[in-house]
PDB file of C-alpha atoms in Angstrom:
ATOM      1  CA  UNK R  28      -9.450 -10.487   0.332  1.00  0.00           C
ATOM      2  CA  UNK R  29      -5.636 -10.673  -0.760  1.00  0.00           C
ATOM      3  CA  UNK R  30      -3.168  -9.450   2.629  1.00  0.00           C
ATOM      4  CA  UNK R  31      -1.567  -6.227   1.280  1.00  0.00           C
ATOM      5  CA  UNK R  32       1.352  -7.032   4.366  1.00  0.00           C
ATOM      6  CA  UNK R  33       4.431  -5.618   2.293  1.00  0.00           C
ATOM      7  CA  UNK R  34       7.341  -7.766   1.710  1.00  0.00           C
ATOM      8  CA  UNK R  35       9.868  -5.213   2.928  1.00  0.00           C
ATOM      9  CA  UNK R  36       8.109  -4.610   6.230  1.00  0.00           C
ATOM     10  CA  UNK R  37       7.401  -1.067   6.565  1.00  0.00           C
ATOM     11  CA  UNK R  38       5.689  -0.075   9.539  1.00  0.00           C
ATOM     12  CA  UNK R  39       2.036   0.650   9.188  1.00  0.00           C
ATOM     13  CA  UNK R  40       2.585   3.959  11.210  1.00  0.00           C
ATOM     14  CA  UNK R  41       5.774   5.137  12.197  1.00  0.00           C
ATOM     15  CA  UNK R  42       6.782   4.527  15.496  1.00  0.00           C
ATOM     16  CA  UNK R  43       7.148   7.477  17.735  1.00  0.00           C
ATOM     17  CA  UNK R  44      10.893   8.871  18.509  1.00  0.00           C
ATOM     18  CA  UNK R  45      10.166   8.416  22.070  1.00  0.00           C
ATOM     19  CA  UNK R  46       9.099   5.236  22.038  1.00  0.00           C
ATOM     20  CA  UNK R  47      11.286   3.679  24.117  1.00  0.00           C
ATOM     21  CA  UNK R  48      10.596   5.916  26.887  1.00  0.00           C
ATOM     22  CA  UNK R  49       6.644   4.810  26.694  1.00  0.00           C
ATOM     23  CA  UNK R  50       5.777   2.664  29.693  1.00  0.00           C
ATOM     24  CA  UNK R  51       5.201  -0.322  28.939  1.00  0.00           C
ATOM     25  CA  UNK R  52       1.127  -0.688  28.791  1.00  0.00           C
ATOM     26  CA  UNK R  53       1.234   2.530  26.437  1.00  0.00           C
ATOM     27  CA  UNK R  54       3.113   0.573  24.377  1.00  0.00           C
ATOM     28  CA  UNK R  55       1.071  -2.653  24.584  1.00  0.00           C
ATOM     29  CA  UNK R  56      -2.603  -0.389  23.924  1.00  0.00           C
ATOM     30  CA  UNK R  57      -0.388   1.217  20.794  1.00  0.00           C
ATOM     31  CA  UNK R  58       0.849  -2.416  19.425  1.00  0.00           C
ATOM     32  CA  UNK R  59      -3.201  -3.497  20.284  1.00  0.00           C
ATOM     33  CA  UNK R  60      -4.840  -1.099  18.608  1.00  0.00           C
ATOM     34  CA  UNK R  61      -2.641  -1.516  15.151  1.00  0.00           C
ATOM     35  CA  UNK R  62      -3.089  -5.213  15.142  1.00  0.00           C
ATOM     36  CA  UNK R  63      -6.512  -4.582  15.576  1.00  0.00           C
ATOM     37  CA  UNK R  64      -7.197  -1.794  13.110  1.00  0.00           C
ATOM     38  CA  UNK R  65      -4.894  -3.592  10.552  1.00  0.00           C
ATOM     39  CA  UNK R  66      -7.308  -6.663  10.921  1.00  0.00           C
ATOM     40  CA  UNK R  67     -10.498  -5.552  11.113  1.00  0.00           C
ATOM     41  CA  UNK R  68      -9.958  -3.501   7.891  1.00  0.00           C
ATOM     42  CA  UNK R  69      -8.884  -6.764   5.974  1.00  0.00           C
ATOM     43  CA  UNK R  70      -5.559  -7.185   5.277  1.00  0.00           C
ATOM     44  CA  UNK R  71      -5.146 -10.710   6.137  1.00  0.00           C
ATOM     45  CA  UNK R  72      -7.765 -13.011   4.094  1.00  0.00           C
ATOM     46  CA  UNK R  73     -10.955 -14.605   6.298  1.00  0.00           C
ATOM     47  CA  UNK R  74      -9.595 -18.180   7.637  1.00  0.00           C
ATOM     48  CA  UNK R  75      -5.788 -16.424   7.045  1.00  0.00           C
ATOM     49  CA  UNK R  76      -2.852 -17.284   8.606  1.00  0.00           C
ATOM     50  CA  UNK R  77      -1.730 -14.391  11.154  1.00  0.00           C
ATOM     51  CA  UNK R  78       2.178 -13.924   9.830  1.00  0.00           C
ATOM     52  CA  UNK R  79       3.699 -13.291  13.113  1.00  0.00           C
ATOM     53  CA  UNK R  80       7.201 -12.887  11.472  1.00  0.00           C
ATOM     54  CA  UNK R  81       5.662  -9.874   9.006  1.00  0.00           C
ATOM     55  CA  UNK R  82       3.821  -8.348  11.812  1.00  0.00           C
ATOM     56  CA  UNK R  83       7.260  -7.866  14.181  1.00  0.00           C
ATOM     57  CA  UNK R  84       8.673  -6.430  11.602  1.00  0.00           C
ATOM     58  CA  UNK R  85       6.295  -3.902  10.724  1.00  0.00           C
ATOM     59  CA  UNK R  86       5.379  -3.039  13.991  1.00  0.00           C
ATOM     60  CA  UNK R  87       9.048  -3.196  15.013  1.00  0.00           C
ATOM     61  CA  UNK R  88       8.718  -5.479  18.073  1.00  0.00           C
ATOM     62  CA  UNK R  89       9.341  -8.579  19.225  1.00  0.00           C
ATOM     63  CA  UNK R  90       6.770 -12.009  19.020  1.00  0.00           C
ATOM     64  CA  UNK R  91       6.365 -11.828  22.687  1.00  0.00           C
ATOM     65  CA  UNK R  92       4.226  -7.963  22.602  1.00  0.00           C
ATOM     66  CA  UNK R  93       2.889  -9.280  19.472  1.00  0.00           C
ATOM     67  CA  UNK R  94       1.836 -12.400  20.842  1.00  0.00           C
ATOM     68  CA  UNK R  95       0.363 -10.645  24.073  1.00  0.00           C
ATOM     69  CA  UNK R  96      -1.307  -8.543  21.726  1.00  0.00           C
ATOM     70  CA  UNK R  97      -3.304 -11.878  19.469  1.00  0.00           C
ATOM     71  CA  UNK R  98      -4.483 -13.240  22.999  1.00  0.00           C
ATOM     72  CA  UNK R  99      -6.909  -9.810  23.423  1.00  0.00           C
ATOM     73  CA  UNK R 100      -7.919 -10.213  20.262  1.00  0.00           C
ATOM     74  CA  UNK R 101      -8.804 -13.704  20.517  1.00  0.00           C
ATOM     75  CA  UNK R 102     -10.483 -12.805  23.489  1.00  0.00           C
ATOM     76  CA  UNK R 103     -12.889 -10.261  21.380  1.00  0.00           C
ATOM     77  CA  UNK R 104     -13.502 -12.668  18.922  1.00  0.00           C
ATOM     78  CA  UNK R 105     -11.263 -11.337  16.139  1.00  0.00           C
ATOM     79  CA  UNK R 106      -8.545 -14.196  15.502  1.00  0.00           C
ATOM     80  CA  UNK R 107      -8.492 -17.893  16.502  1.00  0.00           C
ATOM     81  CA  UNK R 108      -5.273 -18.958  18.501  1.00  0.00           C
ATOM     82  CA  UNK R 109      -4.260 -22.594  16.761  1.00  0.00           C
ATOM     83  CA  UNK R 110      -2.514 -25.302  19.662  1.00  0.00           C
ATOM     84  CA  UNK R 111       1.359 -24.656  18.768  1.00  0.00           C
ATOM     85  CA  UNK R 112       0.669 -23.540  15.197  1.00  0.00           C
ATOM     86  CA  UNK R 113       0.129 -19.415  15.201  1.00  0.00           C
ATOM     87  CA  UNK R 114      -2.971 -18.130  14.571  1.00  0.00           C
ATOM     88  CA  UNK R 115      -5.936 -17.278  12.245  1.00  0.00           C
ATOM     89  CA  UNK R 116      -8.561 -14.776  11.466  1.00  0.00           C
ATOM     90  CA  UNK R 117     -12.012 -16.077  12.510  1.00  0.00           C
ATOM     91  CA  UNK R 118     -14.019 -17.187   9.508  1.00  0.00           C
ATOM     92  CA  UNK R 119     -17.977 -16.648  10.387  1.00  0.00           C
ATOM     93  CA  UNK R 120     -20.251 -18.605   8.508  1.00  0.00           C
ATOM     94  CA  UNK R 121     -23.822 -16.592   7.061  1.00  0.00           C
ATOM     95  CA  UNK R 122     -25.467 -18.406  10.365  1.00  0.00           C
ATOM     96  CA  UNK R 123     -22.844 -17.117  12.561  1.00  0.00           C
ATOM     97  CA  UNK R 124     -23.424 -13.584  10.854  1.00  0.00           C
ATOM     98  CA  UNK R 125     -27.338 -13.604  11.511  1.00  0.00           C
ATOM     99  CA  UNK R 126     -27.079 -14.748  15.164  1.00  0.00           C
ATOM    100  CA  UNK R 127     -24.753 -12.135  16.488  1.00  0.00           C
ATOM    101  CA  UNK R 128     -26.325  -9.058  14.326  1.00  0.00           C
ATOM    102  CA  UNK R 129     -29.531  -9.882  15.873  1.00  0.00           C
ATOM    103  CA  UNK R 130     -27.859 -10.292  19.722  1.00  0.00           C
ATOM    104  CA  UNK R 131     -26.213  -6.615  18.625  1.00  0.00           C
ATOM    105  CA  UNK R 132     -29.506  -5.362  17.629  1.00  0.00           C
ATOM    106  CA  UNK R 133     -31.171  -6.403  20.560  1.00  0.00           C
ATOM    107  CA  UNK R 134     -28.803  -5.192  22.915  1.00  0.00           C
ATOM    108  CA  UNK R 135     -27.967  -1.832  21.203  1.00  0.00           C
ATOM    109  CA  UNK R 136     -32.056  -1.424  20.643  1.00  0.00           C
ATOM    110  CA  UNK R 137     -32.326  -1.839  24.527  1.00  0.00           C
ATOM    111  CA  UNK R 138     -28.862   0.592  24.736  1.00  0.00           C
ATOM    112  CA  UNK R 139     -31.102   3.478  22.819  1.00  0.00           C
ATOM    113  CA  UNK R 140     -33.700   3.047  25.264  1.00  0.00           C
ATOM    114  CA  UNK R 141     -31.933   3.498  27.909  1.00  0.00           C
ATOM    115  CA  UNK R 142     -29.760   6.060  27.019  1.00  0.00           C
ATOM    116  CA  UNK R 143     -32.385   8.394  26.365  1.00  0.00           C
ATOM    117  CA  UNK R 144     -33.601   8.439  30.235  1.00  0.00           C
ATOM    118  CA  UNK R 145     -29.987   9.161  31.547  1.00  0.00           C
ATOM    119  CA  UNK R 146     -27.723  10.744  28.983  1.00  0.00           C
ATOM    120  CA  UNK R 147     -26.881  14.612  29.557  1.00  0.00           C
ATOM    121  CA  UNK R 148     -26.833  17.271  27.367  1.00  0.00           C
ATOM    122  CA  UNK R 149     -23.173  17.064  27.465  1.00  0.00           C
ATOM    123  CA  UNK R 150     -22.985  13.450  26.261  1.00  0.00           C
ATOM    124  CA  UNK R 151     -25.302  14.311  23.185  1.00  0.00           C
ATOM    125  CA  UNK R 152     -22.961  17.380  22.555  1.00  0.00           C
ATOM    126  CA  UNK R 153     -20.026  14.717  22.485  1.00  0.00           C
ATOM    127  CA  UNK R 154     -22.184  12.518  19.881  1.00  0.00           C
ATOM    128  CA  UNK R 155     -23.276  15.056  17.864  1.00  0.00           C
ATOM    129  CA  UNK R 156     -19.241  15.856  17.458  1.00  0.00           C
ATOM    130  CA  UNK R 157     -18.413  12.456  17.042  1.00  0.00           C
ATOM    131  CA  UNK R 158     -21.457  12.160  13.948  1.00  0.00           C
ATOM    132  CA  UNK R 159     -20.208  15.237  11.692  1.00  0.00           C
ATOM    133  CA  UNK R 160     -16.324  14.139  12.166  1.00  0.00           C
ATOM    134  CA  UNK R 161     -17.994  10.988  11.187  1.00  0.00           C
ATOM    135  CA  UNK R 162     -19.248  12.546   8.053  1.00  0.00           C
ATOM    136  CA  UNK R 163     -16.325  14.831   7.129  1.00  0.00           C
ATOM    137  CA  UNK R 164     -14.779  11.370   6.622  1.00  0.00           C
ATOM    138  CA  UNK R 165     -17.736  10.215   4.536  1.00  0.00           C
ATOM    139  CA  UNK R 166     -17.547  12.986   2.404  1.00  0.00           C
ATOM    140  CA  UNK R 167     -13.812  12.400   2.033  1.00  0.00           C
ATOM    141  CA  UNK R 168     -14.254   9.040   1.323  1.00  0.00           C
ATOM    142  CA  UNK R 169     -11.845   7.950   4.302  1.00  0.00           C
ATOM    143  CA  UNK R 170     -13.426   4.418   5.455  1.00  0.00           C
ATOM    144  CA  UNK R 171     -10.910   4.374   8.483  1.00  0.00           C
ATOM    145  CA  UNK R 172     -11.661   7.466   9.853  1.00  0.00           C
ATOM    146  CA  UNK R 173     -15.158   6.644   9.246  1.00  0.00           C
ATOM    147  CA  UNK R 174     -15.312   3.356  10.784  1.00  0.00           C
ATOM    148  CA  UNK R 175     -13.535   5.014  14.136  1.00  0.00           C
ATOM    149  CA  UNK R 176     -16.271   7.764  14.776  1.00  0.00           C
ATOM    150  CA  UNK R 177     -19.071   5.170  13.985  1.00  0.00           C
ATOM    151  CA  UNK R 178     -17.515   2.605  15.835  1.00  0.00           C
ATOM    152  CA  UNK R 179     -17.046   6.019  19.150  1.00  0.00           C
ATOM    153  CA  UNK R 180     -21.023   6.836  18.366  1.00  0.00           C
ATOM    154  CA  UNK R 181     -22.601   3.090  18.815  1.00  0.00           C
ATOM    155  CA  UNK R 182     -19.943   2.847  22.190  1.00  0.00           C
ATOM    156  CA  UNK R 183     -21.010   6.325  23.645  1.00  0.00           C
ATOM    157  CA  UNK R 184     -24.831   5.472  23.254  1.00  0.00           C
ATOM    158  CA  UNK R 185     -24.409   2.160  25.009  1.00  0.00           C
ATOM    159  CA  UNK R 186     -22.083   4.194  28.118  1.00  0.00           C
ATOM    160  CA  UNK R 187     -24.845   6.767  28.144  1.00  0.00           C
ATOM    161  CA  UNK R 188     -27.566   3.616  29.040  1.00  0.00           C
ATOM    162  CA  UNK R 189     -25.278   3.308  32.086  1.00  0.00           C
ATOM    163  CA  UNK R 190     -25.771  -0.510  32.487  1.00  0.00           C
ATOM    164  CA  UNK R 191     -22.501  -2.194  33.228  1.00  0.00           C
ATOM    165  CA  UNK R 192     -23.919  -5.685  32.500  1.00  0.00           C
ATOM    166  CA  UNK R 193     -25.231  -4.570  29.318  1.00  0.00           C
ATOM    167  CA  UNK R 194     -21.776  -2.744  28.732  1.00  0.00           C
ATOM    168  CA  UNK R 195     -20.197  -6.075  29.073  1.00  0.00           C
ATOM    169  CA  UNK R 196     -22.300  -7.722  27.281  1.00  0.00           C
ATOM    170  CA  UNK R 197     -22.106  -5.566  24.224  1.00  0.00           C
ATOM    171  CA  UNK R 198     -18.488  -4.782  24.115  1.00  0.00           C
ATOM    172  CA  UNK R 199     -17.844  -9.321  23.988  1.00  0.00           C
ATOM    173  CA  UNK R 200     -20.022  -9.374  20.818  1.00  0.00           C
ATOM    174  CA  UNK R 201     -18.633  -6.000  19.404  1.00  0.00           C
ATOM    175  CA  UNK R 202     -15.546  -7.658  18.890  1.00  0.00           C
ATOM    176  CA  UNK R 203     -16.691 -10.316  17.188  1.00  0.00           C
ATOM    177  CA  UNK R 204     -18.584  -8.773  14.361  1.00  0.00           C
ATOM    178  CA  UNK R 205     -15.881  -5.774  14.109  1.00  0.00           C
ATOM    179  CA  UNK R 206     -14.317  -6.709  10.923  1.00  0.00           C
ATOM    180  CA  UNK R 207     -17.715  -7.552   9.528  1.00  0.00           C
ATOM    181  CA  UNK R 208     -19.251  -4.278  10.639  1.00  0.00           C
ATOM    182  CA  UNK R 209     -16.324  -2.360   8.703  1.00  0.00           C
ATOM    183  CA  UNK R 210     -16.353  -5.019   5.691  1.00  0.00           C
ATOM    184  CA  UNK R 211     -20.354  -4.561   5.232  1.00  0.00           C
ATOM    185  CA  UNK R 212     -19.776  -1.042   3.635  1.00  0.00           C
ATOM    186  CA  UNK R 213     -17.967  -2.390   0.710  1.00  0.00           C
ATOM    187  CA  UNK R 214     -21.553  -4.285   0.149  1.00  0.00           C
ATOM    188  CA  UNK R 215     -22.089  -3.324  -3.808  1.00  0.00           C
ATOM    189  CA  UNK R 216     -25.727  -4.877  -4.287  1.00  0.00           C
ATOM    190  CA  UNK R 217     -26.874  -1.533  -2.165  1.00  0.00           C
ATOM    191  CA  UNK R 218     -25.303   1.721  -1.545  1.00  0.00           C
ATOM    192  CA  UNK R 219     -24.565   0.531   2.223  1.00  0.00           C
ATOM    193  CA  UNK R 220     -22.089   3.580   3.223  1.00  0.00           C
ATOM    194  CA  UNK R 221     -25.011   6.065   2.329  1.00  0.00           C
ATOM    195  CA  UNK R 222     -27.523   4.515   3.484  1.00  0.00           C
ATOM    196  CA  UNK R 223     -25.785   4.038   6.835  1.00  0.00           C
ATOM    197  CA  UNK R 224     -25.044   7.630   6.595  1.00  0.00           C
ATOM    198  CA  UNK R 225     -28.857   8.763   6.521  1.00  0.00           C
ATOM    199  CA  UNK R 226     -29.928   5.840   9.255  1.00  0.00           C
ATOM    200  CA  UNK R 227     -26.763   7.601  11.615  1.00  0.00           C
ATOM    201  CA  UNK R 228     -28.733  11.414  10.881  1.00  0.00           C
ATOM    202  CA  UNK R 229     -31.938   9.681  12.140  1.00  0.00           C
ATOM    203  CA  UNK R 230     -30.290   8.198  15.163  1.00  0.00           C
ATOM    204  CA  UNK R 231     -28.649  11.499  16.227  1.00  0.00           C
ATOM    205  CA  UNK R 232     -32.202  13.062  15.600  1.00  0.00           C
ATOM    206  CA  UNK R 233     -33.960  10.888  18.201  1.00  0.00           C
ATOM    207  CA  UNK R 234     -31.223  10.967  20.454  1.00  0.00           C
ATOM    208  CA  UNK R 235     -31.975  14.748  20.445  1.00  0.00           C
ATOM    209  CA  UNK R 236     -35.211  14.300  21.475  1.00  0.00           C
ATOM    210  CA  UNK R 237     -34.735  11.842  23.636  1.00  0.00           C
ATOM    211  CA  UNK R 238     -37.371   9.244  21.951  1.00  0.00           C
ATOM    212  CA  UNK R 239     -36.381   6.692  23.289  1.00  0.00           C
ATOM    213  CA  UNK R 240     -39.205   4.181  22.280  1.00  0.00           C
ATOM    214  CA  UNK R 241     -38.083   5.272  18.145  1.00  0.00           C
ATOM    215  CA  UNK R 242     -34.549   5.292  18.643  1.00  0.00           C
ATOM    216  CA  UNK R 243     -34.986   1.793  19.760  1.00  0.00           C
ATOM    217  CA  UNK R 244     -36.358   0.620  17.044  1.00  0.00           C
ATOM    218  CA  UNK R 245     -34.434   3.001  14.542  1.00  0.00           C
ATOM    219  CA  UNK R 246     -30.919   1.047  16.214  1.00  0.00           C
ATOM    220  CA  UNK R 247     -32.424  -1.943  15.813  1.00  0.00           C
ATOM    221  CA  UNK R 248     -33.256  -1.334  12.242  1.00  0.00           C
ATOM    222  CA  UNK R 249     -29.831   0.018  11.421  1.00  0.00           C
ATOM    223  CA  UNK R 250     -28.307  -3.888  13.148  1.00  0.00           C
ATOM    224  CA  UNK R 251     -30.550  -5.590  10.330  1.00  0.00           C
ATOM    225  CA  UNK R 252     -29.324  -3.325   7.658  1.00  0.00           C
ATOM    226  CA  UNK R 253     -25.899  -4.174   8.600  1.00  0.00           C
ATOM    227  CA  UNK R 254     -26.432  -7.671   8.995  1.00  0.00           C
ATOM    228  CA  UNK R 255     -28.206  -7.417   5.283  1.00  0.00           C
ATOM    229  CA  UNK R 256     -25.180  -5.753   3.600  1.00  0.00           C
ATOM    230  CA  UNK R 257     -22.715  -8.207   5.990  1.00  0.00           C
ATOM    231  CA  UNK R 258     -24.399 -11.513   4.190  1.00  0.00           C
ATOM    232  CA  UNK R 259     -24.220  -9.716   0.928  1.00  0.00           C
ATOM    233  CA  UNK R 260     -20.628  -9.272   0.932  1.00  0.00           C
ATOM    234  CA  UNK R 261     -20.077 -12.389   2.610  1.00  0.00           C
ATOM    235  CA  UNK R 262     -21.499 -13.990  -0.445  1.00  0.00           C
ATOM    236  CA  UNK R 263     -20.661 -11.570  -3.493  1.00  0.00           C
ATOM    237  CA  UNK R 264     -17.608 -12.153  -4.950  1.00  0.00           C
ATOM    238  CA  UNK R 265     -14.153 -10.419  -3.533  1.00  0.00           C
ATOM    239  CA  UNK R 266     -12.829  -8.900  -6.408  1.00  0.00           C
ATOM    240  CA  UNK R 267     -11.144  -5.284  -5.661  1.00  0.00           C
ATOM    241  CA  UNK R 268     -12.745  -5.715  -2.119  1.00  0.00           C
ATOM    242  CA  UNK R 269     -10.838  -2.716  -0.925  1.00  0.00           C
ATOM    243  CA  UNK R 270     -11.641  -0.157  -3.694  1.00  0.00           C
ATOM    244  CA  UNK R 271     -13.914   2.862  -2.197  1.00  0.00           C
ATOM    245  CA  UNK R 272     -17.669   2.015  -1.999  1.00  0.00           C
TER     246      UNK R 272
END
């Protein structure tokens, strides 16, 4: 997937007017979550070179935020720091791929389970929110705003199982399947985005009801699926990756 970092280094949001009155772990979380949106949606080619110098500039900071910033996301899994040489995007192999979508569908099976013998009507109001914002983006064909609200739905499910090891747990392998998770939709061999769609209307259904034995097994299903359509594109070839599924 070709980096679509522009030469002239325009910001990938504009910076806020007040910025400079931000403390300073505002501005960290902001510079964070850009870096990590703006890899996790592609732009910088599996095994790529992070270009630091690109990044400053379109972010408008210096390398030390920016550098702050790669160490979190080498911690989630995202980017490989390189011994006095920058940094890369982690390149998962197809074995990689099947052993951490089955440790997410274990522990997100177990996170449906649990949820539904401790999560309030309120929480479920929340999620059900969270699904059709998630679909007015489907329908609109806005993969970003998709990928936020799915990404909000899975996190609020495992909250609701309140089980801080399992919290842990789940949030470490989260990040390192994130840019795979949003990647998988582009899978053309099977109408992933839809069918993701439908599996998330049978998830909010159980949730409902609390079923906690089926919504087990429907998470876990959906964390096969995924891993399915993950391999798929892994392995297809990347031509006009980016073009609407």
């Amino acid at each position: 997937m070709k980096s679509t970092i522009p030469d002239t280094g325009v910001p990938i949001t504009p910076l806020d007017a007040n910025g400079g009155d931000r403390q300073e772990a505002s501005l960290h979380g902001e510079i964070l979550l850009r870096l990590r949106d703006y890899v996790v949606e592609g732009n910088i080619p599996e095994g790529g070179r992070v270009p630091e110098r690109q990044l400053c500039e379109m972010l408008g900071i210096s390398r030390t935020p920016l550098r702050e910033a790669l160490k979190v996301l080498a911690a989630e899994g995202l980017i490989e720091l390189l011994p006095n040489r920058g940094a890369r995007v982690r390149q998962l192999s197809q074995r990689d791929l099947e052993e951490l979508f089955d440790i997410m569908a274990g522990l997100e099976s177990l996170a449906g389970r649990l949820a539904c013998e401790t999560i309030t009507d309120a929480e479920i109001t929340a999620i059900e929110q969270l699904h059709y914002e998630m679909y007015g983006h489907y329908l609109h064909r806005d993969m970003h705003g998709y990928f936020q609200a799915n990404q909000r739905i899975h996190e609020s499910i495992v909250a609701a199982a309140r089980n801080e090891t399992l919290k842990t747990a789940y949030a470490n392998f989260a990040g390192r399947i994130r840019r795979v998770r949003y990647s998988a939709n582009f899978a053309r061999k099977r109408q992933r985005w839809a069918e993701a769609m439908r599996e998330h209307e049978a998830i909010l259904d159980a949730l409902r009801r609390r079923a906690g034995s089926e919504l087990s097994d429907i998470l876990f299903q959906h964390l096969r699926n995924k891993r399915t359509a993950a391999i798929e594109h892994l392995t297809e070839p990347q031509e006009g990756a980016q073009a609407s599924p």
